[in-house]
mmCIF file of C-alpha atoms in Angstrom:
data_model
loop_
_atom_site.group_PDB
_atom_site.id
_atom_site.type_symbol
_atom_site.label_atom_id
_atom_site.label_comp_id
_atom_site.label_asym_id
_atom_site.label_seq_id
_atom_site.Cartn_x
_atom_site.Cartn_y
_atom_site.Cartn_z
ATOM 1 C CA UNK A 1 -2.228 -64.367 14.240
ATOM 2 C CA UNK A 2 -0.967 -65.022 18.094
ATOM 3 C CA UNK A 3 0.215 -68.089 19.537
ATOM 4 C CA UNK A 4 0.683 -69.213 15.859
ATOM 5 C CA UNK A 5 -3.590 -70.298 15.664
ATOM 6 C CA UNK A 6 -5.017 -68.519 12.277
ATOM 7 C CA UNK A 7 -8.408 -67.688 11.711
ATOM 8 C CA UNK A 8 -8.686 -70.926 9.666
ATOM 9 C CA UNK A 9 -8.141 -72.751 12.562
ATOM 10 C CA UNK A 10 -11.074 -71.482 14.787
ATOM 11 C CA UNK A 11 -13.048 -73.166 11.635
ATOM 12 C CA UNK A 12 -15.464 -69.975 11.828
ATOM 13 C CA UNK A 13 -16.674 -70.425 8.095
ATOM 14 C CA UNK A 14 -18.908 -73.582 9.516
ATOM 15 C CA UNK A 15 -20.200 -71.350 12.836
ATOM 16 C CA UNK A 16 -21.147 -68.907 9.973
ATOM 17 C CA UNK A 17 -22.728 -71.744 7.708
ATOM 18 C CA UNK A 18 -24.902 -72.993 11.211
ATOM 19 C CA UNK A 19 -25.566 -69.267 12.084
ATOM 20 C CA UNK A 20 -27.368 -68.861 8.610
ATOM 21 C CA UNK A 21 -28.964 -72.528 8.364
ATOM 22 C CA UNK A 22 -30.334 -73.054 11.440
ATOM 23 C CA UNK A 23 -31.417 -69.238 12.050
ATOM 24 C CA UNK A 24 -29.025 -68.456 14.869
ATOM 25 C CA UNK A 25 -29.364 -65.339 16.762
ATOM 26 C CA UNK A 26 -27.245 -65.022 19.805
ATOM 27 C CA UNK A 27 -23.688 -67.178 20.228
ATOM 28 C CA UNK A 28 -22.196 -67.573 23.869
ATOM 29 C CA UNK A 29 -18.243 -66.974 23.910
ATOM 30 C CA UNK A 30 -15.851 -68.635 27.144
ATOM 31 C CA UNK A 31 -12.577 -67.330 25.960
ATOM 32 C CA UNK A 32 -9.136 -66.789 27.972
ATOM 33 C CA UNK A 33 -8.020 -64.623 30.085
ATOM 34 C CA UNK A 34 -5.642 -63.005 27.422
ATOM 35 C CA UNK A 35 -4.756 -60.972 24.251
ATOM 36 C CA UNK A 36 -5.279 -63.224 22.400
ATOM 37 C CA UNK A 37 -9.110 -64.080 23.687
ATOM 38 C CA UNK A 38 -9.427 -60.430 23.068
ATOM 39 C CA UNK A 39 -8.402 -60.324 19.626
ATOM 40 C CA UNK A 40 -10.964 -64.003 19.255
ATOM 41 C CA UNK A 41 -13.603 -62.008 20.583
ATOM 42 C CA UNK A 42 -13.130 -58.726 18.152
ATOM 43 C CA UNK A 43 -12.258 -60.555 15.459
ATOM 44 C CA UNK A 44 -15.337 -63.095 15.630
ATOM 45 C CA UNK A 45 -17.873 -60.850 16.165
ATOM 46 C CA UNK A 46 -16.893 -58.159 13.594
ATOM 47 C CA UNK A 47 -17.688 -61.328 11.248
ATOM 48 C CA UNK A 48 -20.772 -62.149 13.056
ATOM 49 C CA UNK A 49 -22.198 -58.410 13.145
ATOM 50 C CA UNK A 50 -22.784 -58.559 9.497
ATOM 51 C CA UNK A 51 -25.252 -61.802 10.224
ATOM 52 C CA UNK A 52 -27.249 -60.093 13.314
ATOM 53 C CA UNK A 53 -26.061 -62.380 15.597
ATOM 54 C CA UNK A 54 -25.997 -61.548 19.295
ATOM 55 C CA UNK A 55 -22.500 -62.043 20.441
ATOM 56 C CA UNK A 56 -22.267 -62.599 24.793
ATOM 57 C CA UNK A 57 -19.382 -63.116 26.676
ATOM 58 C CA UNK A 58 -20.306 -64.923 30.418
ATOM 59 C CA UNK A 59 -18.644 -62.595 33.455
ATOM 60 C CA UNK A 60 -17.289 -65.880 35.407
ATOM 61 C CA UNK A 61 -14.183 -66.452 37.532
ATOM 62 C CA UNK A 62 -11.227 -66.873 35.351
ATOM 63 C CA UNK A 63 -12.810 -65.424 32.452
ATOM 64 C CA UNK A 64 -11.371 -62.289 30.643
ATOM 65 C CA UNK A 65 -14.283 -60.493 31.965
ATOM 66 C CA UNK A 66 -14.181 -61.445 35.830
ATOM 67 C CA UNK A 67 -12.958 -57.717 36.347
ATOM 68 C CA UNK A 68 -13.968 -55.185 35.752
ATOM 69 C CA UNK A 69 -11.666 -53.088 33.712
ATOM 70 C CA UNK A 70 -10.788 -55.711 30.898
ATOM 71 C CA UNK A 71 -14.735 -55.995 30.609
ATOM 72 C CA UNK A 72 -14.588 -52.357 29.820
ATOM 73 C CA UNK A 73 -11.879 -52.291 28.053
ATOM 74 C CA UNK A 74 -13.113 -55.185 25.749
ATOM 75 C CA UNK A 75 -16.748 -54.281 25.960
ATOM 76 C CA UNK A 76 -14.924 -50.277 24.455
ATOM 77 C CA UNK A 77 -12.666 -52.014 22.014
ATOM 78 C CA UNK A 78 -15.231 -54.326 20.457
ATOM 79 C CA UNK A 79 -17.409 -51.571 20.072
ATOM 80 C CA UNK A 80 -20.416 -53.290 18.278
ATOM 81 C CA UNK A 81 -23.978 -52.884 19.953
ATOM 82 C CA UNK A 82 -24.014 -56.593 18.897
ATOM 83 C CA UNK A 83 -21.172 -57.929 21.528
ATOM 84 C CA UNK A 84 -23.454 -57.726 25.156
ATOM 85 C CA UNK A 85 -22.234 -59.054 28.485
ATOM 86 C CA UNK A 86 -24.361 -61.750 30.799
ATOM 87 C CA UNK A 87 -23.986 -60.799 33.880
ATOM 88 C CA UNK A 88 -23.273 -62.602 37.379
ATOM 89 C CA UNK A 89 -22.172 -61.525 40.636
ATOM 90 C CA UNK A 90 -18.748 -63.004 42.059
ATOM 91 C CA UNK A 91 -19.257 -65.157 44.390
ATOM 92 C CA UNK A 92 -15.653 -64.304 46.312
ATOM 93 C CA UNK A 93 -16.218 -60.466 46.271
ATOM 94 C CA UNK A 94 -17.953 -58.124 48.607
ATOM 95 C CA UNK A 95 -21.303 -57.079 47.692
ATOM 96 C CA UNK A 96 -20.217 -53.432 47.188
ATOM 97 C CA UNK A 97 -17.554 -54.359 44.638
ATOM 98 C CA UNK A 98 -20.717 -56.800 43.052
ATOM 99 C CA UNK A 99 -22.627 -53.515 42.835
ATOM 100 C CA UNK A 100 -19.807 -51.602 41.336
ATOM 101 C CA UNK A 101 -19.154 -53.898 38.741
ATOM 102 C CA UNK A 102 -23.500 -54.341 38.114
ATOM 103 C CA UNK A 103 -23.278 -50.682 37.773
ATOM 104 C CA UNK A 104 -20.188 -50.306 35.436
ATOM 105 C CA UNK A 105 -21.434 -53.112 32.950
ATOM 106 C CA UNK A 106 -25.353 -52.468 32.844
ATOM 107 C CA UNK A 107 -25.136 -50.577 29.599
ATOM 108 C CA UNK A 108 -23.805 -53.778 27.901
ATOM 109 C CA UNK A 109 -25.516 -56.054 30.009
ATOM 110 C CA UNK A 110 -27.888 -58.493 28.351
ATOM 111 C CA UNK A 111 -28.919 -60.960 30.529
ATOM 112 C CA UNK A 112 -28.590 -61.242 34.459
ATOM 113 C CA UNK A 113 -27.617 -64.876 35.996
ATOM 114 C CA UNK A 114 -29.208 -65.211 39.621
ATOM 115 C CA UNK A 115 -28.320 -66.904 42.568
ATOM 116 C CA UNK A 116 -26.921 -67.425 46.281
ATOM 117 C CA UNK A 117 -23.497 -68.566 46.155
ATOM 118 C CA UNK A 118 -21.686 -67.259 48.810
ATOM 119 C CA UNK A 119 -17.245 -68.400 48.741
ATOM 120 C CA UNK A 120 -17.874 -71.534 47.261
ATOM 121 C CA UNK A 121 -21.626 -72.855 49.122
ATOM 122 C CA UNK A 122 -24.468 -72.476 47.517
ATOM 123 C CA UNK A 123 -27.685 -71.428 49.377
ATOM 124 C CA UNK A 124 -31.348 -70.634 48.638
ATOM 125 C CA UNK A 125 -31.970 -67.495 46.707
ATOM 126 C CA UNK A 126 -34.989 -66.615 49.172
ATOM 127 C CA UNK A 127 -31.894 -65.228 51.821
ATOM 128 C CA UNK A 128 -30.614 -62.930 49.045
ATOM 129 C CA UNK A 129 -33.725 -61.005 48.133
ATOM 130 C CA UNK A 130 -32.593 -58.014 49.513
ATOM 131 C CA UNK A 131 -28.611 -58.131 47.953
ATOM 132 C CA UNK A 132 -30.537 -59.187 44.528
ATOM 133 C CA UNK A 133 -33.007 -56.214 44.384
ATOM 134 C CA UNK A 134 -29.574 -54.040 45.040
ATOM 135 C CA UNK A 135 -27.852 -55.522 41.958
ATOM 136 C CA UNK A 136 -31.012 -55.355 39.716
ATOM 137 C CA UNK A 137 -31.125 -51.131 40.508
ATOM 138 C CA UNK A 138 -27.844 -50.828 39.223
ATOM 139 C CA UNK A 139 -29.280 -51.731 35.538
ATOM 140 C CA UNK A 140 -31.680 -49.589 33.538
ATOM 141 C CA UNK A 141 -33.408 -51.629 31.989
ATOM 142 C CA UNK A 142 -35.742 -54.251 31.732
ATOM 143 C CA UNK A 143 -32.989 -57.320 31.095
ATOM 144 C CA UNK A 144 -34.029 -61.313 31.662
ATOM 145 C CA UNK A 145 -33.089 -62.622 35.246
ATOM 146 C CA UNK A 146 -32.252 -66.190 34.772
ATOM 147 C CA UNK A 147 -32.376 -68.609 37.725
ATOM 148 C CA UNK A 148 -28.772 -70.156 37.266
ATOM 149 C CA UNK A 149 -29.265 -73.082 39.704
ATOM 150 C CA UNK A 150 -30.844 -74.974 42.542
ATOM 151 C CA UNK A 151 -28.935 -74.641 45.710
ATOM 152 C CA UNK A 152 -29.214 -78.526 46.346
ATOM 153 C CA UNK A 153 -29.166 -79.604 42.954
ATOM 154 C CA UNK A 154 -32.788 -80.948 43.501
ATOM 155 C CA UNK A 155 -36.497 -79.783 41.127
ATOM 156 C CA UNK A 156 -38.257 -79.987 44.077
ATOM 157 C CA UNK A 157 -36.501 -76.226 45.646
ATOM 158 C CA UNK A 158 -37.871 -75.013 41.742
ATOM 159 C CA UNK A 159 -40.858 -73.477 43.193
ATOM 160 C CA UNK A 160 -39.257 -71.898 46.173
ATOM 161 C CA UNK A 161 -36.344 -70.377 44.032
ATOM 162 C CA UNK A 162 -38.739 -69.101 41.185
ATOM 163 C CA UNK A 163 -40.570 -67.539 44.196
ATOM 164 C CA UNK A 164 -37.553 -65.518 45.275
ATOM 165 C CA UNK A 165 -36.521 -64.708 42.172
ATOM 166 C CA UNK A 166 -40.430 -63.355 41.759
ATOM 167 C CA UNK A 167 -40.247 -61.432 44.286
ATOM 168 C CA UNK A 168 -36.479 -59.606 43.337
ATOM 169 C CA UNK A 169 -37.976 -59.023 39.721
ATOM 170 C CA UNK A 170 -41.553 -57.875 40.502
ATOM 171 C CA UNK A 171 -40.749 -54.132 41.057
ATOM 172 C CA UNK A 172 -39.362 -53.150 37.595
ATOM 173 C CA UNK A 173 -41.155 -55.507 35.526
ATOM 174 C CA UNK A 174 -38.170 -57.773 34.765
ATOM 175 C CA UNK A 175 -38.514 -60.632 31.871
#
């Protein structure tokens, strides 16, 4: 028990019950960037591996996996085929840094979140097609690519954003 928190405090038994009852196949963990978060990830993944449930972490800023070194350490520590990542570029670092991260995490990636967000401002995905093709070139398998958001928050932009996503994913037959 780190920070005085025991397994019973995080109510895992009800999670396992729900997984069985609702036939859940995947859950997403969002844990603080700390040894406690890493330990919790390891504990939950080992429990849920028995249930054949995929556990995924999202690569968000200020999370345990926002930097490549701790993300790789976590993936290697957990060392489970059911423990995966949802990758997305960090809009506050360079394209080169995101390409490096994508290449290093590709073997652990389950889903990719596509968007065009630069230093806190959202732009149309059509303006980042070439960059996204470079990102996807770092992944060596057919991974689902999810359109993260509309840059203006309007449903009317969906067609244009979906067309950009189709253009980005057409070469490697991404889903």
